[in-house]
Tab-separated table of C-alpha atoms in Angstrom:
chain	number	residue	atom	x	y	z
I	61	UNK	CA	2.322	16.786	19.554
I	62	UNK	CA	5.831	16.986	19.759
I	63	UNK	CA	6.652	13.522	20.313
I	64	UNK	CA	4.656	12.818	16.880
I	65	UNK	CA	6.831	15.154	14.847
I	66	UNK	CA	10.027	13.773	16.108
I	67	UNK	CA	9.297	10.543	15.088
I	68	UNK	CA	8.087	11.601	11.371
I	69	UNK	CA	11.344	13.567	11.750
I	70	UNK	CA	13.249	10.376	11.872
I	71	UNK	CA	10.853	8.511	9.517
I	72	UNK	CA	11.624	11.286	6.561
I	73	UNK	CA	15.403	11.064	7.310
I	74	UNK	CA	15.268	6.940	7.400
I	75	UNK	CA	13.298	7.688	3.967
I	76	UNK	CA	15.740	9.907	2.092
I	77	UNK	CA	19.982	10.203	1.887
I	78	UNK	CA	19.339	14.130	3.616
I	79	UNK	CA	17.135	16.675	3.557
I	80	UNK	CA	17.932	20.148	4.734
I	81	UNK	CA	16.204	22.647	7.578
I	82	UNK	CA	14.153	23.985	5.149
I	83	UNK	CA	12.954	21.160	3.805
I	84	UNK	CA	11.812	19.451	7.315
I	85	UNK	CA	10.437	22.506	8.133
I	86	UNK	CA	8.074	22.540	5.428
I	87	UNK	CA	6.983	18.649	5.802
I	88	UNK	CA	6.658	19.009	9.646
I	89	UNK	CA	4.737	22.434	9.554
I	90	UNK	CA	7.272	24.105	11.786
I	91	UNK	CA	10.135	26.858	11.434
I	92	UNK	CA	13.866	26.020	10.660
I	93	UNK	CA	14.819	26.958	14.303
I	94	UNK	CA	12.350	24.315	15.697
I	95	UNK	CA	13.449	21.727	13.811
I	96	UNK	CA	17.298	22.777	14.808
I	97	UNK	CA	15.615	21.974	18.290
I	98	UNK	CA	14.127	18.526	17.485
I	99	UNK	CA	17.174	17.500	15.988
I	100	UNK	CA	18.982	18.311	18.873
I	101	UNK	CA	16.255	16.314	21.026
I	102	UNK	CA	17.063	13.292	18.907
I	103	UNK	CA	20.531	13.462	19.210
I	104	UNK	CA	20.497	13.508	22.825
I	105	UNK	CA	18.020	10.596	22.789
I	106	UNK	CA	20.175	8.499	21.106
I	107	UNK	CA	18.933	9.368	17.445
I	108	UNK	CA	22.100	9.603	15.386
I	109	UNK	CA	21.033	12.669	13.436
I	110	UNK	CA	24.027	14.764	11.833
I	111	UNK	CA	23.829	18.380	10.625
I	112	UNK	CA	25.953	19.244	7.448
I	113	UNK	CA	26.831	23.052	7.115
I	114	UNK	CA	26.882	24.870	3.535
I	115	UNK	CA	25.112	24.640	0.276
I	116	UNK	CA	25.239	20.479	-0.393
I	117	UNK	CA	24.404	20.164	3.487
I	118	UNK	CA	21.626	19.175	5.752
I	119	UNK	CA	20.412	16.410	8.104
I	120	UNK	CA	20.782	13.199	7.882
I	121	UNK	CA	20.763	9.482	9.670
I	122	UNK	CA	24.506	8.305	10.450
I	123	UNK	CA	25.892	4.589	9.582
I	124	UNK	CA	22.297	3.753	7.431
I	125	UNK	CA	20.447	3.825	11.265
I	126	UNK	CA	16.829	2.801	11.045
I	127	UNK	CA	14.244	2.596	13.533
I	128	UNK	CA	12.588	-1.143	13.313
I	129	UNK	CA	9.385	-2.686	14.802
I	130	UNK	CA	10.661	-5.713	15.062
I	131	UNK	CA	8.437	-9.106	15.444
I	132	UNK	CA	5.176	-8.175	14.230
I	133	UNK	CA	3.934	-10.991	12.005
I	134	UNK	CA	1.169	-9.712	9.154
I	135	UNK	CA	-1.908	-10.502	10.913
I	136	UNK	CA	-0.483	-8.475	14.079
I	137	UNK	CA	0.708	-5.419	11.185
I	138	UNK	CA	-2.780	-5.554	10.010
I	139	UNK	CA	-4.642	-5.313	13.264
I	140	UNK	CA	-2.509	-2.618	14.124
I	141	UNK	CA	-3.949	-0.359	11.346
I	142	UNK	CA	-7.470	-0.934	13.139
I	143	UNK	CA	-5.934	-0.236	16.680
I	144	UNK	CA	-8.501	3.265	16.757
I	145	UNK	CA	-11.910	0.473	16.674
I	146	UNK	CA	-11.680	-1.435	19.885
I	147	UNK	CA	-15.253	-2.626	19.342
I	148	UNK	CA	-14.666	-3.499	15.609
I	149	UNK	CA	-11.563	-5.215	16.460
I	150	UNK	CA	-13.300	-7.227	19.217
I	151	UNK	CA	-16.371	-8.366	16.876
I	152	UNK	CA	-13.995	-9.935	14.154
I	153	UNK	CA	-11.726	-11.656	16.531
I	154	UNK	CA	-9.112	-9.899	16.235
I	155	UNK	CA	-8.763	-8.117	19.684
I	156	UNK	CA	-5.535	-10.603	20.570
I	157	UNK	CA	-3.587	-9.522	17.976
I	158	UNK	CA	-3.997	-5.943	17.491
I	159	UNK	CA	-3.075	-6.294	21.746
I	160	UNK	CA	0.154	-8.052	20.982
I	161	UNK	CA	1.231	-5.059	17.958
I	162	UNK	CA	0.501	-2.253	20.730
I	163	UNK	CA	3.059	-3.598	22.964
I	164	UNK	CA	5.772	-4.774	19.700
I	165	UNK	CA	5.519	-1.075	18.951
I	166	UNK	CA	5.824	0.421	22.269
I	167	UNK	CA	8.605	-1.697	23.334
I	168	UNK	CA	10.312	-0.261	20.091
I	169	UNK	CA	9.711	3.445	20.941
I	170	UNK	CA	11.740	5.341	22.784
I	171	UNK	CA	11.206	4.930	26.682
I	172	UNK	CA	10.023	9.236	26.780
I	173	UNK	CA	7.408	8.025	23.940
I	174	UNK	CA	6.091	4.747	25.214
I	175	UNK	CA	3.200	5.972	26.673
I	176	UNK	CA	1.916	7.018	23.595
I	177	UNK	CA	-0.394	4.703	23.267
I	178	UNK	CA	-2.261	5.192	26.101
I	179	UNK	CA	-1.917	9.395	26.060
I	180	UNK	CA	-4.207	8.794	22.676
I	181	UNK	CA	-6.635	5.942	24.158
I	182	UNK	CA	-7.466	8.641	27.032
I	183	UNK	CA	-8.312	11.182	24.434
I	184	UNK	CA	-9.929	9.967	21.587
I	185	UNK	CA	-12.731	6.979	20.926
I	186	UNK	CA	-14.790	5.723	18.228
I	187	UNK	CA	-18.655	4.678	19.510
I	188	UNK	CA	-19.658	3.259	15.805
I	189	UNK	CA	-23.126	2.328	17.417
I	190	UNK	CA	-26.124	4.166	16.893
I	191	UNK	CA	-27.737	5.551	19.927
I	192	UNK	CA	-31.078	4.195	21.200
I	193	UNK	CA	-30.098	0.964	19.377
I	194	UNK	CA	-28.286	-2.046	21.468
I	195	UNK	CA	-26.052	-3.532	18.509
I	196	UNK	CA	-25.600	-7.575	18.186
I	197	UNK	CA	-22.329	-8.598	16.532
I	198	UNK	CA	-23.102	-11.145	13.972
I	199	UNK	CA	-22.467	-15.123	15.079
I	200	UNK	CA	-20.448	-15.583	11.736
I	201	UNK	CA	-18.414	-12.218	11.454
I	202	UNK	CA	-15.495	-13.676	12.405
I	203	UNK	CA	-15.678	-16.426	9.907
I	204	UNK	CA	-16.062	-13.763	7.323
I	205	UNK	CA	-13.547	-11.087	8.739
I	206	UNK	CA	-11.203	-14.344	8.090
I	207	UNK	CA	-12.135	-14.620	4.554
I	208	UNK	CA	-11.861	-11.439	3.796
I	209	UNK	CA	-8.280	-11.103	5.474
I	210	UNK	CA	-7.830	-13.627	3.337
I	211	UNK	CA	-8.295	-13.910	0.065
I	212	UNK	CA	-10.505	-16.914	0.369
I	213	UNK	CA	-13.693	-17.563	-1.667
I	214	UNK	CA	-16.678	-18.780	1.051
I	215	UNK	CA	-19.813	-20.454	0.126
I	216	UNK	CA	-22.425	-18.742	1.786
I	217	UNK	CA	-26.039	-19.054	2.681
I	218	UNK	CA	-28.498	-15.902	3.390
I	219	UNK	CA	-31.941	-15.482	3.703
I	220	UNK	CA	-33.465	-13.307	1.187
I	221	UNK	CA	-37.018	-12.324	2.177
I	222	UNK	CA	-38.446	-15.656	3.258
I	223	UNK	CA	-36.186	-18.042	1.422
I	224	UNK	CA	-32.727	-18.467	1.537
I	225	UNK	CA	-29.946	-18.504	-1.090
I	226	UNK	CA	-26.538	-20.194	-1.213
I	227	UNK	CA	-24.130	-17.863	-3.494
I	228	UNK	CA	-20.090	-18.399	-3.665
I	229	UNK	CA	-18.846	-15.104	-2.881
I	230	UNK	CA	-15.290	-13.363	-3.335
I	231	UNK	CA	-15.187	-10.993	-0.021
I	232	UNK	CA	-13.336	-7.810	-0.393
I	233	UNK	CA	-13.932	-5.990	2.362
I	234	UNK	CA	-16.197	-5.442	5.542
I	235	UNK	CA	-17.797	-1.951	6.585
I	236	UNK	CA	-19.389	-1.329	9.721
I	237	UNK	CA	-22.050	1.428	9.153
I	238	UNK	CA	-24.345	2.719	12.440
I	239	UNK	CA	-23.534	-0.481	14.379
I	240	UNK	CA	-24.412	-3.489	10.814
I	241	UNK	CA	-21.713	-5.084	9.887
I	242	UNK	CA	-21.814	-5.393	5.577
I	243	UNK	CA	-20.020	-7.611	3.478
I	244	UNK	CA	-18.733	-6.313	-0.063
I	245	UNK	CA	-18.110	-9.218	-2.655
I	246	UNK	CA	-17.570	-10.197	-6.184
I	247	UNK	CA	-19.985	-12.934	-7.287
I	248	UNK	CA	-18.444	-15.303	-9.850
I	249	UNK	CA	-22.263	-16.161	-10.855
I	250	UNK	CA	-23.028	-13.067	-11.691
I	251	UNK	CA	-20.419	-12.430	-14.267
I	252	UNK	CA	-18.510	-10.926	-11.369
I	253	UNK	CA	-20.772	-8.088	-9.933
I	254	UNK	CA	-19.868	-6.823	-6.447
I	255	UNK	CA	-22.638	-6.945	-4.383
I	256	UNK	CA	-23.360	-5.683	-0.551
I	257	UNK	CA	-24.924	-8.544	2.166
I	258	UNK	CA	-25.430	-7.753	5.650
I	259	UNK	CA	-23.789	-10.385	7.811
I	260	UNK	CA	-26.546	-10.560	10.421
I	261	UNK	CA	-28.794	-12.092	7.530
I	262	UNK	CA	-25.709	-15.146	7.124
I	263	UNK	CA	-27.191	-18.328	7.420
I	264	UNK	CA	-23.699	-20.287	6.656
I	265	UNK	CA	-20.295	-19.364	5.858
I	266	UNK	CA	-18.199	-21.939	4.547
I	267	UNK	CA	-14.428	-21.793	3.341
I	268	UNK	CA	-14.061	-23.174	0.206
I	269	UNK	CA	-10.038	-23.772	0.217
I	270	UNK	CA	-9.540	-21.547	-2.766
I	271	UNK	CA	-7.876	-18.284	-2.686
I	272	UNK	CA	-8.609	-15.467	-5.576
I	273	UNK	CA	-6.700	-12.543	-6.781
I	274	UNK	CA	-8.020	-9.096	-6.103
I	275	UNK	CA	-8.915	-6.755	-8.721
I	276	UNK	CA	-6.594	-4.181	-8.063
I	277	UNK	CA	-9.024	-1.136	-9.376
I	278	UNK	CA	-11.353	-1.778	-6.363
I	279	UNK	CA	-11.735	0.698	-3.616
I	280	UNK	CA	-13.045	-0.035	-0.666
I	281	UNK	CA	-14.226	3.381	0.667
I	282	UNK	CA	-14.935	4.590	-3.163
I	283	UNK	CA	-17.252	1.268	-3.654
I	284	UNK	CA	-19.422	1.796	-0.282
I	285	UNK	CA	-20.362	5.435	-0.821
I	286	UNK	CA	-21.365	4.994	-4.272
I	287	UNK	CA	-23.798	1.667	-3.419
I	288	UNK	CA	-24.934	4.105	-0.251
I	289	UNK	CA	-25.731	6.637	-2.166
I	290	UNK	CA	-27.364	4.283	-4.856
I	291	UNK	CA	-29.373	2.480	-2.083
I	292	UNK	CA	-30.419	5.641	-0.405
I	293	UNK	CA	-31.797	7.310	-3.471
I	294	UNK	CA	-33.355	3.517	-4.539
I	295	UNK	CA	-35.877	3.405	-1.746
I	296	UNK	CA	-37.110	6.946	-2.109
I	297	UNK	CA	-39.840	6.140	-4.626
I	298	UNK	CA	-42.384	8.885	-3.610
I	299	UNK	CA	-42.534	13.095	-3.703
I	300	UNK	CA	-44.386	15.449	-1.664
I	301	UNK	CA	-44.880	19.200	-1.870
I	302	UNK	CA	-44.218	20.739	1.631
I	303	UNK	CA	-44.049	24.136	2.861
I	304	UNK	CA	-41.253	25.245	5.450
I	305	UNK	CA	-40.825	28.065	7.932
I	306	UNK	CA	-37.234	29.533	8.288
I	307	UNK	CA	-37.024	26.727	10.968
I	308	UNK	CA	-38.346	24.040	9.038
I	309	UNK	CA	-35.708	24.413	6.401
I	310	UNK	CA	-33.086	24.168	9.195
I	311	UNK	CA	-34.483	20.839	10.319
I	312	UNK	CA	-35.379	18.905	7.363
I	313	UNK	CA	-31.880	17.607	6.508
I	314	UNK	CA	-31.696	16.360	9.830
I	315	UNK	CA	-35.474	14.637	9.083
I	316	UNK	CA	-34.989	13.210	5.533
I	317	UNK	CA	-32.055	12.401	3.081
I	318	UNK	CA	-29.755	15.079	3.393
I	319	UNK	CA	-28.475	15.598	-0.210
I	320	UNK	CA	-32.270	15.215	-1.414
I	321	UNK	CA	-33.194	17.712	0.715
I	322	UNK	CA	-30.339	19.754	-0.357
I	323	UNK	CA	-30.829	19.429	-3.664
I	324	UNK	CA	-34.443	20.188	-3.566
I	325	UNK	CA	-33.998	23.133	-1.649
I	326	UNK	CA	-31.295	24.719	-4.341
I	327	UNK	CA	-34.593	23.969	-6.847
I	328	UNK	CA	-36.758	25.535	-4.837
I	329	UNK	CA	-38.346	29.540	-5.576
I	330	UNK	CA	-37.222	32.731	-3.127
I	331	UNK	CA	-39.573	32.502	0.233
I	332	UNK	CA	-42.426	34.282	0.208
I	333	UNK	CA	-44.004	36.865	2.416
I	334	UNK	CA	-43.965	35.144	5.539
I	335	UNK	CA	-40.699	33.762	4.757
I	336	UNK	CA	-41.782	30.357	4.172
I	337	UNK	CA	-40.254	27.874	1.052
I	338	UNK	CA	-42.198	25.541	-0.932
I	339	UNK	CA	-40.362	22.695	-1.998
I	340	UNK	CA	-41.207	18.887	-3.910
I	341	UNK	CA	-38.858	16.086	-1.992
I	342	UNK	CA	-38.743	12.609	-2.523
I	343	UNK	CA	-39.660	9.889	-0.017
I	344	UNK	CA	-39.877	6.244	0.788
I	345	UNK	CA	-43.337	6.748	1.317
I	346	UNK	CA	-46.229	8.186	2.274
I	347	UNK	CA	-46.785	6.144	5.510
I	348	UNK	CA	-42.604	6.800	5.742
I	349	UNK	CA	-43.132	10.699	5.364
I	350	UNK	CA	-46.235	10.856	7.637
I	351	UNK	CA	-43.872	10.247	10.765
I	352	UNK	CA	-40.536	11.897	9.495
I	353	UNK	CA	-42.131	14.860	8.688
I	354	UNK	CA	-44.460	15.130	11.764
I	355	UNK	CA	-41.163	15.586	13.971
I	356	UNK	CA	-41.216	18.997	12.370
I	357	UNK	CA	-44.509	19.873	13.879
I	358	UNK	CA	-45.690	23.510	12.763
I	359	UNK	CA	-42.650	24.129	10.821
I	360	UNK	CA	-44.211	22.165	8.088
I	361	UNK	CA	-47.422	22.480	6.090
I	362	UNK	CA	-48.016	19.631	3.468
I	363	UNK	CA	-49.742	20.771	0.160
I	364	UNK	CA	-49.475	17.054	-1.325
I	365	UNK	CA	-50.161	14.442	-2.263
I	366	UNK	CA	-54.087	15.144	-0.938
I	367	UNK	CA	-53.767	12.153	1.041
I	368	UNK	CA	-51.009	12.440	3.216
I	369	UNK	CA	-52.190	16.285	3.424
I	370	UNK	CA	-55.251	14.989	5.317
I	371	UNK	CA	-53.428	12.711	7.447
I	372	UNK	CA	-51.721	15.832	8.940
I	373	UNK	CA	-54.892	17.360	9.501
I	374	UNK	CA	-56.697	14.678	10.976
I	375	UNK	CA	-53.617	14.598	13.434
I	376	UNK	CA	-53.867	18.555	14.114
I	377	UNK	CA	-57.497	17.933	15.131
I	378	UNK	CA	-56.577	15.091	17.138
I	379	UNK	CA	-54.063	17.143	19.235
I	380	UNK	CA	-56.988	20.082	19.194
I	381	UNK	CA	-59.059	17.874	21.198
I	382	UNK	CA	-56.393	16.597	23.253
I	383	UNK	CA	-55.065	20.176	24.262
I	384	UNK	CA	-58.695	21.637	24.780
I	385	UNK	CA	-58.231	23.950	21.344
């Protein structure tokens, strides 16, 4: 903790002429009298930090010092940013390099701080992976990760349903989401659209030698979660009319798609007597509902469509029988 603010605490005074006690204190979230402390730290260290008394005064960095990490080259700089995905890094073949930034940037630090690094390995880990789901890392990624860092156009060949399709694609960006690598692009054949292509369904990724400029008004994380959120409410093309205990309301975001359900359930009337809610949800489908919905068990009545109403009740006599009720 500490030896994080002391180095912001020389990045703001590398950034600006001075800045006073009060100032630090309120950018570091500390009092005055700690930061009197850190500065004090530094100094000792080897941190030229100088304290000016009186109204114009403060702290500053003597003879314009600066704290450099020296030698990394871009692609090391880049990898560096992705140091907290281990796996990710691994997949797109870029393990090596994000390696050779770690140590650039430890050998920089301060000998007290250079086991920083590993002090925040031991503590913290991403696991992007689904559970119950052993994830395969798709042959091309690499090839792609490589376009995308970049700036090259690719031809590329997918299958799509049982044919394939060869598009020239503009990639932007990769996301990893539950343990699929996706692909966002522009597609110069269609006037420019970005579209989303899971890698796994590559066929053929070729280079094409040309480079293209980035429109500077995309966003990565902005672009995914509005196509997720377009895609998940897409494939829900059914309703049903179900009725909840207390317990079934608690579980049903958990079952279907969470802001349907929570939408639905801000539509839906006060419980009634027993405490129960009846609300209309959309659904992929019926055969989709029939097993989310029966994870619920007795929490949840169905009162339509008619159909999938009788599927539940052909499955409560079938566990009748099998329980001797």
């Amino acid at each position: 903790m500490r030896a994080a603010r002391l180095i912001k605490m020389v990045l703001l005074l590398q950034s600006r002429p001075s800045m006073t006690a009060a100032e630090l204190a309120e950018e570091l979230e500390v009092s005055e009298r700690t930061v009197t402390r850190d500065a004090q730290a530094l100094s000792e260290a080897g941190v030229p930090v100088y304290a000016e008394r009186g109204r114009a005064g403060g702290y500053r960095l003597i003879g314009g010092y600066r704290t450099r990490l020296t030698g990394l080259h871009r692609g090391e700089a880049e990898a560096l940013f992705l140091s907290g995905l281990p796996g990710a890094l691994r997949e797109m073949g870029l393990e090596d390099a994000a390696s050779a930034a770690r140590l650039k940037v430890s050998a920089a630090l301060l000998p007290s701080l250079r086991d920083a690094s590993r002090s925040a390995a031991q503590r913290f880990h991403l696991d992007a992976p689904t559970w119950w789901s052993e994830p395969k890392t798709p042959e091309l990624l690499p090839a792609v990760a490589d376009a995308v860092w970049d700036d090259r156009r690719v031809v590329a060949r997918y299958r799509k349903g049982e044919a394939e399709v060869e598009r020239e694609l503009e990639p932007y960006g990769l996301v990893l989401k539950a343990g699929v690598w996706y692909l966002c692009a522009r597609v110069p054949q269609a006037s420019g659209a970005f579209r989303v292509y899971r890698i796994d369904r590559f066929t053929a990724v070729e280079p094409t030698g040309d480079r293209f400029d980035r429109d500077a008004g995309f966003g990565l994380p902005e672009f995914w979660e509005e196509r997720a959120a377009q895609f998940a409410r897409a494939i829900l093309r059914a309703e049903v009319v179900v009725r909840l205990s207390p317990d079934g309301v608690r579980v049903l975001p958990h079952v279907l798609d969470r802001l349907s359900v929570r939408e639905a359930l801000a539509r839906a009337a006060a419980p009634d007597a027993e405490g129960w809610v009846t609300v209309t949800v959309p659904v992929e489908s019926e055969e989709v509902a029939h097993s989310q919905l029966a994870s619920l068990g007795p929490e949840v009545e169905v009162l339509a469509p008619e159909s999938l109403r009788a599927r539940f009740a052909a499955d409560a006599q079938r566990l009748g029988r099998l329980y001797g009720t």
